[in-house]
Short mmCIF file of C-alpha atoms and ligand atoms in Angstrom, two decimals:
data_model
loop_
_atom_site.label_atom_id
_atom_site.label_comp_id
_atom_site.label_asym_id
_atom_site.label_seq_id
_atom_site.Cartn_x
_atom_site.Cartn_y
_atom_site.Cartn_z
CA MET Y 364 -15.09 5.08 64.64
CA ALA Y 365 -13.22 1.76 64.91
CA GLY Y 366 -14.43 -0.59 62.72
CA THR Y 367 -15.21 -4.15 64.73
CA ALA Y 368 -17.65 -2.14 67.83
CA THR Y 369 -20.85 -3.11 66.82
CA PRO Y 370 -23.60 -0.36 66.19
CA SER Y 371 -25.92 0.72 68.33
CA ASN Y 372 -29.95 1.04 67.71
CA GLU Y 373 -28.77 5.48 67.93
CA GLN Y 374 -26.20 4.38 65.13
CA VAL Y 375 -27.64 2.07 62.58
CA HIS Y 376 -31.03 4.69 62.97
CA THR Y 377 -28.40 7.56 62.45
CA VAL Y 378 -26.31 9.33 60.73
CA SER Y 379 -24.54 12.29 62.05
CA LEU Y 380 -23.16 15.48 59.28
CA LYS Y 381 -20.48 18.22 60.45
CA VAL Y 382 -21.36 21.85 59.92
CA LEU Y 383 -18.90 24.21 59.50
CA VAL Y 384 -21.10 27.63 61.72
CA GLY Y 385 -19.75 31.00 60.54
CA LYS Y 386 -19.88 32.73 63.87
CA LYS Y 387 -20.17 36.35 63.57
CA ASN Y 388 -24.04 36.12 61.81
CA ASN Y 389 -24.54 32.25 62.54
CA LYS Y 390 -25.36 31.00 59.25
CA VAL Y 391 -23.38 27.23 58.83
CA LEU Y 392 -21.79 28.26 56.03
CA PHE Y 393 -21.77 23.73 54.92
CA ALA Y 394 -21.97 20.89 56.19
CA GLU Y 395 -19.75 18.37 55.72
CA ALA Y 396 -21.16 15.01 54.31
CA LYS Y 397 -20.83 11.64 53.40
CA LYS Y 398 -23.12 8.88 51.30
CA ASP Y 399 -25.77 8.50 53.52
CA PHE Y 400 -27.35 11.64 53.98
CA VAL Y 401 -25.95 12.77 50.69
CA ASP Y 402 -28.68 9.70 49.27
CA VAL Y 403 -31.30 11.37 51.68
CA LEU Y 404 -31.50 14.59 49.76
CA LEU Y 405 -30.95 13.13 46.22
CA SER Y 406 -34.11 10.83 46.90
CA PHE Y 407 -36.60 13.44 48.11
CA LEU Y 408 -36.43 14.56 44.27
CA THR Y 409 -37.60 11.16 42.93
CA LEU Y 410 -40.32 11.92 45.59
CA PRO Y 411 -43.90 11.91 44.62
CA LEU Y 412 -45.90 15.09 45.38
CA GLY Y 413 -48.68 13.31 47.22
CA THR Y 414 -46.36 11.66 49.14
CA ILE Y 415 -44.60 15.32 49.92
CA ALA Y 416 -47.33 16.65 51.29
CA ARG Y 417 -48.32 14.13 53.86
CA LEU Y 418 -44.64 13.60 54.47
CA VAL Y 419 -44.94 17.95 56.04
CA ALA Y 420 -48.46 17.65 56.88
CA LYS Y 421 -47.12 15.74 59.98
CA GLU Y 422 -45.18 16.13 62.95
CA SER Y 423 -42.19 16.16 63.08
CA ASN Y 424 -40.04 18.43 65.17
CA ILE Y 425 -41.33 21.25 63.76
CA LYS Y 426 -44.67 21.64 63.03
CA PRO Y 427 -46.66 20.66 59.76
CA VAL Y 428 -46.38 22.79 56.18
CA LYS Y 429 -48.52 23.18 53.46
CA VAL Y 430 -46.69 23.34 49.88
CA GLY Y 431 -48.79 26.24 48.58
CA SER Y 432 -52.15 24.93 47.24
CA LEU Y 433 -51.69 20.45 46.61
CA SER Y 434 -51.63 20.22 50.78
CA THR Y 435 -55.01 21.27 49.38
CA LEU Y 436 -55.63 19.23 46.83
CA TYR Y 437 -54.61 16.19 48.33
CA GLU Y 438 -56.54 17.11 51.19
CA SER Y 439 -59.37 17.17 50.00
CA LEU Y 440 -58.76 14.59 47.69
CA SER Y 441 -58.71 12.61 50.72
CA HIS Y 442 -62.16 13.78 51.96
CA LEU Y 443 -63.95 12.73 48.46
CA GLU Y 444 -66.08 9.39 48.22
CA GLU Y 445 -64.37 6.44 46.45
CA VAL Y 446 -67.64 6.36 44.05
CA HIS Y 447 -66.10 9.29 42.41
CA PHE Y 448 -63.06 6.92 40.98
CA ARG Y 449 -62.95 5.17 39.00
CA THR Y 450 -61.93 2.26 41.38
CA LYS Y 451 -61.64 2.18 44.98
CA THR Y 452 -57.38 1.35 44.47
CA CYS Y 453 -57.49 4.48 42.44
CA LYS Y 454 -57.88 7.05 45.13
CA GLU Y 455 -55.27 4.15 47.64
CA MET Y 456 -52.84 5.07 44.41
CA LEU Y 457 -53.41 9.22 45.12
CA LEU Y 458 -52.41 9.05 48.59
CA GLN Y 459 -50.21 6.57 47.95
CA PRO Y 460 -48.07 7.61 45.35
CA ARG Y 461 -45.43 5.11 45.21
CA ASN Y 462 -41.91 6.11 43.82
CA SER Y 463 -40.55 5.23 41.13
CA MET Y 464 -37.41 4.87 42.26
CA GLU Y 465 -38.43 3.13 45.06
CA SER Y 466 -35.20 0.08 44.61
CA TYR Y 467 -33.09 3.16 45.10
CA CYS Y 468 -35.02 4.16 48.17
CA ARG Y 469 -35.67 0.74 50.69
CA GLN Y 470 -32.04 0.19 51.57
CA MET Y 471 -31.16 3.72 52.92
CA LYS Y 472 -30.55 4.23 56.00
CA LEU Y 473 -32.70 7.18 56.80
CA ASN Y 474 -35.70 6.49 54.20
CA ILE Y 475 -38.98 9.02 54.61
CA ASP Y 476 -41.50 7.42 52.12
CA ASP Y 477 -43.71 5.40 53.83
CA THR Y 478 -45.12 3.90 51.31
CA GLU Y 479 -46.24 0.61 51.11
CA PRO Y 480 -43.06 -0.71 49.06
CA THR Y 481 -44.39 -2.78 45.64
CA GLN Y 482 -45.52 -6.60 45.32
CA TYR Y 483 -46.57 -9.65 44.26
CA PHE Y 484 -49.78 -10.90 43.95
CA ILE Y 485 -51.60 -13.52 41.82
CA CYS Y 486 -53.79 -16.41 42.78
CA ASP Y 487 -53.46 -18.85 44.90
CA LYS Y 488 -54.76 -21.09 42.78
CA TRP Y 489 -51.89 -23.22 39.89
CA GLU Y 490 -54.27 -23.84 37.39
CA CYS Y 491 -55.04 -19.70 37.50
CA SER Y 492 -51.55 -19.01 37.20
CA ARG Y 493 -49.67 -21.60 35.25
CA LYS Y 494 -52.83 -20.61 32.55
CA LYS Y 495 -51.12 -20.15 28.61
CA ASN Y 496 -52.94 -17.02 28.34
CA GLY Y 497 -54.76 -14.53 30.47
CA SER Y 498 -53.62 -14.70 34.30
CA ARG Y 499 -53.44 -12.99 36.04
CA LEU Y 500 -50.97 -11.01 37.55
CA SER Y 501 -51.45 -7.20 40.31
CA ILE Y 502 -49.09 -4.76 42.19
CA PHE Y 503 -51.57 -3.78 43.54
CA ARG Y 504 -53.55 -5.09 47.18
CA ASN Y 505 -57.47 -5.93 46.07
CA GLN Y 506 -57.63 -7.28 42.23
CA ARG Y 507 -59.50 -10.38 41.68
CA CYS Y 508 -58.61 -13.16 38.91
CA HIS Y 509 -60.36 -14.43 36.78
CA CYS Y 510 -61.79 -17.33 38.75
CA GLY Y 511 -62.86 -14.47 40.78
CA ASP Y 512 -60.99 -14.83 44.10
CA LEU Y 513 -58.74 -11.69 44.74
CA LEU Y 514 -54.66 -11.64 44.09
CA LYS Y 515 -53.92 -12.53 47.49
CA MET Y 516 -50.73 -15.13 47.23
CA VAL Y 517 -47.47 -12.47 47.48
CA ILE Y 518 -44.49 -13.56 45.53
CA THR Y 519 -40.69 -12.81 44.67
CA PRO Y 520 -40.64 -12.37 40.61
CA GLU Y 521 -37.63 -14.71 40.13
CA ASN Y 522 -34.65 -12.20 38.56
CA ASN Y 523 -36.16 -9.03 40.12
CA ILE Y 524 -33.93 -8.75 43.53
CA SER Y 525 -33.28 -5.06 43.83
CA LYS Y 526 -28.98 -3.85 44.92
CA GLU Y 527 -29.42 -1.19 44.46
CA GLU Y 528 -28.02 1.28 47.38
CA GLY Y 529 -28.09 4.53 47.28
CA PHE Y 530 -27.30 7.30 44.86
CA VAL Y 531 -23.57 8.24 45.89
CA LYS Y 532 -20.86 5.99 45.57
CA LYS Y 533 -19.98 4.56 49.08
CA ASN Y 534 -16.62 6.67 50.37
CA ALA Y 535 -17.77 9.71 48.16
CA THR Y 536 -17.79 13.07 50.63
CA PHE Y 537 -19.23 16.78 49.56
CA ILE Y 538 -19.94 19.69 50.29
CA VAL Y 539 -23.40 20.32 51.15
CA PHE Y 540 -24.02 24.86 51.00
CA ASP Y 541 -26.78 26.26 53.60
CA ASP Y 542 -30.05 26.06 50.12
CA LEU Y 543 -28.58 22.15 49.78
CA TYR Y 544 -26.21 22.82 46.74
CA ILE Y 545 -23.49 19.94 46.20
CA THR Y 546 -21.10 19.97 45.57
CA PRO Y 547 -17.66 17.41 45.50
CA ASN Y 548 -15.89 18.44 49.18
CA VAL Y 549 -13.08 20.10 47.51
CA PHE Y 550 -11.27 23.22 49.36
CA GLY Y 551 -11.29 25.33 45.89
CA ALA Y 552 -13.25 28.15 44.99
CA SER Y 553 -16.66 28.27 46.01
CA VAL Y 554 -14.94 27.45 49.44
CA LYS Y 555 -13.20 29.88 49.64
CA ASN Y 556 -15.27 32.51 47.76
CA LEU Y 557 -18.30 31.76 50.63
CA PHE Y 558 -16.22 32.67 53.06
CA LYS Y 559 -15.23 35.65 51.01
CA LYS Y 560 -19.13 36.30 51.20
CA ASN Y 561 -19.43 36.02 55.00
CA GLY Y 562 -16.91 37.76 56.26
CA ILE Y 563 -14.97 35.15 57.16
CA ASP Y 564 -10.85 35.95 57.57
CA ASP Y 565 -9.43 33.05 59.16
CA MET Y 566 -11.14 30.09 61.96
CA GLU Y 567 -11.47 32.47 65.11
CA ASP Y 568 -15.04 33.45 63.12
CA VAL Y 569 -16.11 30.26 62.44
CA LYS Y 570 -16.87 27.12 65.05
CA GLU Y 571 -17.47 23.25 64.25
CA GLU Y 572 -20.55 21.45 64.80
CA THR Y 573 -22.06 17.57 64.36
CA VAL Y 574 -25.68 17.10 64.21
CA LEU Y 575 -27.52 13.19 64.65
CA ILE Y 576 -29.79 14.08 62.16
CA SER Y 577 -32.90 10.28 62.21
CA LYS Y 578 -35.78 10.51 60.38
CA LYS Y 579 -37.75 12.96 62.31
CA GLU Y 580 -34.53 16.15 61.50
CA VAL Y 581 -34.80 14.77 57.49
CA VAL Y 582 -38.46 15.82 57.44
CA ASP Y 583 -37.40 18.59 59.09
CA LEU Y 584 -34.95 19.13 56.55
CA LEU Y 585 -38.22 18.18 53.67
CA LYS Y 586 -40.23 21.32 55.23
CA LEU Y 587 -37.37 23.52 55.98
CA SER Y 588 -36.44 22.36 52.12
CA LEU Y 589 -39.98 23.60 50.68
CA VAL Y 590 -40.40 26.65 52.27
CA SER Y 591 -37.38 28.32 53.10
CA ASN Y 592 -34.07 29.75 51.04
CA THR Y 593 -32.20 28.91 53.91
CA PRO Y 594 -33.25 25.11 53.97
CA MET Y 595 -29.85 24.26 56.73
CA THR Y 596 -29.45 27.24 58.83
CA ASP Y 597 -33.18 26.69 60.08
CA PHE Y 598 -32.42 23.16 60.49
CA ILE Y 599 -29.78 22.76 62.17
CA LEU Y 600 -29.55 26.20 63.98
CA LYS Y 601 -33.35 25.36 64.61
CA LYS Y 602 -34.93 28.82 63.32
CA GLU Y 603 -38.83 28.24 62.15
CA GLN Y 604 -38.53 32.18 62.09
CA CYS Y 605 -38.37 31.45 58.49
CA LEU Y 606 -41.92 29.22 58.46
CA TYR Y 607 -43.40 33.07 57.96
CA LYS Y 608 -41.28 34.47 56.10
CA PHE Y 609 -40.78 32.20 52.85
CA THR Y 610 -41.47 34.24 49.95
CA PRO Y 611 -40.83 31.75 46.32
CA THR Y 612 -38.69 33.20 43.45
CA LYS Y 613 -40.42 34.67 40.97
CA GLU Y 614 -38.21 35.89 38.00
CA TYR Y 615 -38.89 32.24 35.98
CA GLU Y 616 -41.75 32.95 32.64
CA PHE Y 617 -41.71 29.79 30.57
CA VAL Y 618 -40.06 29.60 27.37
CA ILE Y 619 -42.59 26.61 26.13
CA GLY Y 620 -40.96 25.27 22.63
CA GLU Y 621 -44.02 22.89 19.79
CA VAL Y 622 -45.17 21.78 22.34
CA SER Y 623 -48.48 23.92 23.10
CA SER Y 624 -51.33 23.38 19.57
CA ASP Y 625 -51.89 19.89 20.56
CA GLU Y 626 -55.68 20.24 20.25
CA VAL Y 627 -55.89 16.43 21.54
CA ARG Y 628 -54.43 17.18 24.27
CA GLN Y 629 -56.74 19.83 25.85
CA ILE Y 630 -58.78 19.65 28.43
CA VAL Y 631 -61.04 22.32 28.38
CA VAL Y 632 -62.79 24.24 31.56
CA LYS Y 633 -65.37 26.83 32.71
CA VAL Y 634 -63.80 29.77 35.23
CA GLN Y 635 -65.95 31.60 36.85
CA GLN Y 636 -65.10 35.24 37.53
CA ARG Y 637 -66.54 38.07 38.90
CA LYS Y 638 -68.44 41.25 36.34
CA SER Y 639 -67.86 44.10 38.66
CA ASP Y 640 -63.69 43.57 39.47
CA GLY Y 641 -62.28 40.96 37.29
CA THR Y 642 -62.25 38.26 40.61
CA PHE Y 643 -61.16 34.50 40.36
CA LEU Y 644 -63.64 32.89 41.72
CA PHE Y 645 -63.72 29.07 40.44
CA VAL Y 646 -63.40 26.08 38.06
CA GLU Y 647 -65.81 24.24 37.07
CA ALA Y 648 -64.22 21.33 34.82
CA ASP Y 649 -65.33 17.13 34.05
CA GLU Y 650 -63.32 14.57 35.70
CA LYS Y 651 -60.56 15.43 32.88
CA PHE Y 652 -59.69 17.94 34.75
CA VAL Y 653 -59.77 16.99 38.12
CA ASP Y 654 -57.81 13.36 36.90
CA PHE Y 655 -55.18 16.47 36.07
CA LEU Y 656 -55.45 17.97 38.64
CA TYR Y 657 -55.19 14.45 40.62
CA SER Y 658 -52.07 14.01 37.65
CA PHE Y 659 -49.88 15.92 40.32
CA LEU Y 660 -49.16 13.62 43.20
CA THR Y 661 -48.19 10.67 41.34
CA LEU Y 662 -45.68 13.12 39.85
CA PRO Y 663 -41.52 12.50 41.24
CA LEU Y 664 -39.68 15.75 42.29
CA GLY Y 665 -37.54 15.42 40.33
CA GLY Y 666 -39.79 15.53 36.87
CA VAL Y 667 -41.42 17.70 38.19
CA LEU Y 668 -38.06 20.26 38.10
CA HIS Y 669 -37.96 18.27 34.73
CA MET Y 670 -40.14 19.23 33.00
CA LEU Y 671 -40.39 23.33 34.76
CA GLU Y 672 -36.33 22.96 33.13
CA GLY Y 673 -35.25 23.50 36.49
CA PHE Y 674 -37.43 25.97 37.69
CA SER Y 675 -39.35 25.51 40.29
CA SER Y 676 -39.92 28.84 42.34
CA VAL Y 677 -39.03 26.65 45.27
CA SER Y 678 -35.33 28.32 45.29
CA CYS Y 679 -33.10 25.30 46.84
CA LEU Y 680 -35.08 22.41 45.49
CA ASP Y 681 -33.62 24.91 41.66
CA LYS Y 682 -29.95 24.09 43.46
CA LEU Y 683 -29.98 20.37 44.98
CA TYR Y 684 -31.80 19.41 41.06
CA GLY Y 685 -28.98 22.03 39.82
CA SER Y 686 -26.41 20.61 42.03
CA MET Y 687 -26.56 16.63 41.39
CA THR Y 688 -27.02 17.42 37.14
CA GLU Y 689 -23.44 18.71 37.97
CA LEU Y 690 -21.79 16.42 40.11
CA SER Y 691 -19.65 13.51 38.69
CA SER Y 692 -22.53 10.30 37.39
CA GLU Y 693 -18.71 8.50 36.83
CA LYS Y 694 -17.30 9.46 39.89
CA TYR Y 695 -20.14 10.97 42.58
CA LEU Y 696 -23.24 8.53 41.74
CA SER Y 697 -22.69 4.77 42.32
CA SER Y 698 -22.29 2.32 39.20
CA GLN Y 699 -25.73 2.35 37.85
CA GLN Y 700 -26.19 2.79 34.04
CA GLY Y 701 -27.95 5.50 33.76
CA LEU Y 702 -28.41 6.58 37.16
CA LYS Y 703 -27.96 11.01 36.89
CA ASP Y 704 -30.66 9.69 33.60
CA LYS Y 705 -33.56 8.54 35.50
CA LEU Y 706 -32.51 11.52 39.28
CA ALA Y 707 -32.66 14.63 36.15
CA ASN Y 708 -35.91 13.22 35.40
CA PRO Y 709 -37.32 10.38 37.53
CA LYS Y 710 -40.86 8.65 35.77
CA CYS Y 711 -44.34 7.63 37.67
CA ALA Y 712 -44.88 4.75 39.20
CA PRO Y 713 -45.91 1.73 36.96
CA LEU Y 714 -49.51 2.09 36.30
CA PHE Y 715 -49.69 5.45 37.32
CA ASN Y 716 -49.91 6.89 34.10
CA LEU Y 717 -52.96 9.29 32.27
CA SER Y 718 -53.15 7.53 28.84
CA LYS Y 719 -54.77 11.47 28.61
CA GLN Y 720 -52.32 13.40 30.44
CA ILE Y 721 -50.88 16.67 29.04
CA LEU Y 722 -48.06 17.23 30.86
CA PRO Y 723 -44.44 15.97 29.54
CA ILE Y 724 -43.92 13.00 31.66
CA VAL Y 725 -44.87 9.32 31.30
CA ALA Y 726 -45.32 6.60 34.15
CA GLU Y 727 -42.04 3.93 34.22
CA SER Y 728 -42.72 0.67 32.35
CA LEU Y 729 -43.82 -2.94 34.36
CA PRO Y 730 -41.28 -6.28 33.08
CA ALA Y 731 -43.08 -8.45 30.85
CA PHE Y 732 -43.64 -11.73 33.60
CA TYR Y 733 -44.57 -15.34 33.50
CA CYS Y 734 -45.07 -17.89 35.33
CA HIS Y 735 -42.85 -21.77 35.63
CA PRO Y 736 -45.64 -23.99 34.47
CA HIS Y 737 -44.33 -26.96 36.95
CA LYS Y 738 -42.54 -25.11 39.42
CA PHE Y 739 -45.60 -23.21 41.35
CA PRO Y 740 -45.76 -21.03 42.10
CA VAL Y 741 -42.66 -19.30 40.98
CA ILE Y 742 -42.25 -15.89 38.66
CA SER Y 743 -39.94 -14.61 36.27
CA SER Y 744 -38.53 -12.00 33.41
CA TYR Y 745 -37.41 -14.31 32.08
CA ALA Y 746 -39.41 -16.21 29.54
CA GLY Y 747 -38.54 -19.89 29.49
CA GLU Y 748 -39.90 -22.04 26.19
CA ILE Y 749 -42.18 -22.64 28.79
CA TYR Y 750 -43.43 -20.20 30.95
CA ALA Y 751 -46.91 -18.76 31.04
CA PRO Y 752 -47.16 -15.16 29.98
CA LEU Y 753 -49.26 -13.05 33.24
CA ASP Y 754 -51.06 -9.83 32.35
CA ILE Y 755 -50.55 -6.92 34.91
CA VAL Y 756 -54.08 -6.12 36.19
CA ASP Y 757 -54.66 -2.65 35.44
CA PRO Y 758 -56.14 -1.07 38.74
CA LYS Y 759 -57.52 2.20 37.73
CA SER Y 760 -60.23 -0.36 35.47
CA PRO Y 761 -63.00 -1.75 37.12
CA SER Y 762 -62.80 -4.86 35.37
CA GLY Y 763 -59.28 -5.28 35.84
CA GLU Y 764 -58.77 -5.34 32.40
CA SER Y 765 -54.73 -4.33 31.72
CA SER Y 766 -53.46 -2.38 29.15
CA SER Y 767 -56.00 1.04 29.42
CA SER Y 768 -54.34 3.30 31.22
CA GLU Y 769 -57.37 5.56 31.54
CA GLY Y 770 -57.95 8.66 34.33
CA PHE Y 771 -58.68 8.34 38.14
CA VAL Y 772 -61.70 9.75 38.85
CA GLU Y 773 -65.38 7.86 36.90
CA GLY Y 774 -66.93 10.24 34.50
CA PRO Y 775 -69.16 11.88 33.83
CA ALA Y 776 -68.77 14.41 36.60
CA MET Y 777 -68.88 17.93 37.00
CA PHE Y 778 -66.41 19.74 39.73
CA MET Y 779 -65.47 22.03 41.40
CA VAL Y 780 -62.11 23.94 41.75
CA THR Y 781 -61.32 26.52 43.58
CA ASP Y 782 -58.16 28.26 43.28
CA ASP Y 783 -55.82 27.07 46.34
CA LEU Y 784 -57.22 23.37 44.08
CA ASP Y 785 -60.17 22.67 46.44
CA VAL Y 786 -61.82 19.50 44.75
CA THR Y 787 -65.97 19.45 45.53
CA PRO Y 788 -68.81 17.32 42.83
CA MET Y 789 -70.54 20.17 41.86
CA SER Y 790 -72.76 21.36 43.27
CA SER Y 791 -75.98 24.57 42.83
CA ILE Y 792 -76.20 24.40 46.41
CA SER Y 793 -72.66 24.54 47.11
CA VAL Y 794 -71.94 27.04 45.07
CA VAL Y 795 -74.75 29.19 46.38
CA SER Y 796 -73.06 28.91 49.79
CA TYR Y 797 -69.88 29.12 48.18
CA LEU Y 798 -71.02 32.67 46.59
CA ASN Y 799 -72.78 33.56 50.27
CA ARG Y 800 -69.56 33.36 51.31
CA LEU Y 801 -68.07 35.36 49.27
CA LYS Y 802 -70.85 37.76 49.13
CA VAL Y 803 -70.04 37.30 45.40
CA PRO Y 804 -74.70 38.29 44.09
CA LEU Y 805 -74.99 35.71 41.06
CA SER Y 806 -75.86 38.26 38.88
CA ASP Y 807 -71.45 39.36 39.58
CA LEU Y 808 -70.79 35.71 38.12
CA GLU Y 809 -68.98 35.81 34.58
CA GLU Y 810 -67.81 32.91 32.54
CA ARG Y 811 -65.40 32.08 30.32
CA VAL Y 812 -64.05 29.33 28.97
CA ILE Y 813 -60.20 28.63 28.55
CA LYS Y 814 -58.20 25.12 27.28
CA ILE Y 815 -56.06 24.15 29.90
CA GLY Y 816 -53.06 22.42 27.17
CA VAL Y 817 -49.49 21.67 27.86
CA LYS Y 818 -48.43 25.40 28.60
CA GLU Y 819 -50.88 26.77 30.47
CA GLY Y 820 -50.76 22.13 33.06
CA LEU Y 821 -46.72 23.84 33.49
CA ARG Y 822 -47.92 27.02 34.56
CA ILE Y 823 -50.45 25.87 37.27
CA LEU Y 824 -47.97 22.71 37.99
CA LYS Y 825 -45.53 24.75 39.01
CA ALA Y 826 -47.32 28.49 41.21
CA SER Y 827 -49.24 24.52 42.64
CA LEU Y 828 -45.86 23.68 44.58
CA THR Y 829 -45.48 27.87 45.83
CA SER Y 830 -49.02 29.41 44.91
CA THR Y 831 -52.45 29.84 47.35
CA TYR Y 832 -53.52 30.88 44.34
CA ALA Y 833 -52.34 28.18 42.31
CA LEU Y 834 -55.26 28.33 39.63
CA SER Y 835 -55.75 32.34 39.31
CA ASP Y 836 -51.76 33.35 39.09
CA ALA Y 837 -51.51 30.27 36.62
CA LEU Y 838 -54.26 31.86 34.08
CA LYS Y 839 -53.69 35.49 34.41
CA ASP Y 840 -52.71 36.57 31.38
CA LEU Y 841 -55.64 34.09 29.95
CA ILE Y 842 -58.49 35.52 31.35
CA LYS Y 843 -57.39 38.45 32.83
CA ILE Y 844 -58.15 38.43 36.09
CA THR Y 845 -56.91 41.05 38.81
CA GLN Y 846 -56.42 39.41 42.21
CA GLU Y 847 -56.45 40.51 45.94
CA GLU Y 848 -52.86 39.43 47.20
CA ASN Y 849 -50.14 40.08 44.82
ZN1 ZN J 638 -58.20 -17.38 40.23
#
């Protein structure tokens, strides 16, 4: 490549990838990838599940795909009226969840996350923003100052300029296998084994291909990573039939340690099932359970994989995650401190946490910010002697008070949740018509009260990634549900 030529538009927005294809079985053996492509794959781990559900529901080169029950959860959320949320911002937060590692992704050549980057807002009246106490700073739009005005002045904190550029070192090269397993580019045992496994003796049996990848292709790849065991082959050789025959791996069961007996963090729900044959019908639950389900959308994929100990049942996501944890930080990851730990266990974005979250995940915290008392508008995360501290507005709180981390959904309220996580406000009429549609007489209803703790919560989360029967899959041992399907 010529170093001095000005890159064309196509070069700026595409990444080229060299691929080795086995001729006999027409399969991608591996791709040789540089930083730009490996950054894209690793960025998948930072995307909140809600962002993933939103991105894969769009057309790209391949048709939209559904992710287990998450897609239904996301869609039913989009239809739920604003009155059911504690604030207007709550619904937006769930539909457009932020990425706690957005600063790493922003500079990437192919960043598919279309979520608006975090901005900082203060009141444009100087007297409001430089008070000794109680001046407000928001990282969401449409929040109010004490004076009643919107916090609408956009400001960049002085020492908050991020320099992160993706995840891996500039000159490192990698091999990416068909199942998205990433490994350093060494012609070693794994490549030789792969050749042997595919019956390849000499270079006559393979061909080299170069593919250009733009953002659209990255969305294709994200879709395939969720529904195929051979995403690179399906992606590069344009085999779409995988979308119809994907079967998640199910061999792994949770072994969860000492966490399940925390009474405080249990959510009580009512499961309605058929008395006659034990079929799962729906769950009746209050806002705490719905908050819990909606919080899935805010969880970064890598954080989910961490909680599931690397086994999500989506085999190539497990491979991608596992291979990342095996990469040498020092040799391959860009030099930021603790980057590998962050990628292995990304947190929710700031202010997206639930105070009563039953899952073992927390939100990234924001640094303290201060307003300069004489220069306006200057804010900084440096606490100079005379700087005035700013209160961070909680977008989930109707009064904007800071430091509460309550839920998204307004309570008290009751909801009906179907097996594929369709959430609707509870109404006797809708229950009756739902039962009519299923041809279930009222006399055949049986109600069971169960408690959802960490273990059940993780099971529901895991099932939501692959199953359209998330609740009955996750809870079947607990309530002896018989399943028609599996
Ligand atoms: Zn004000």
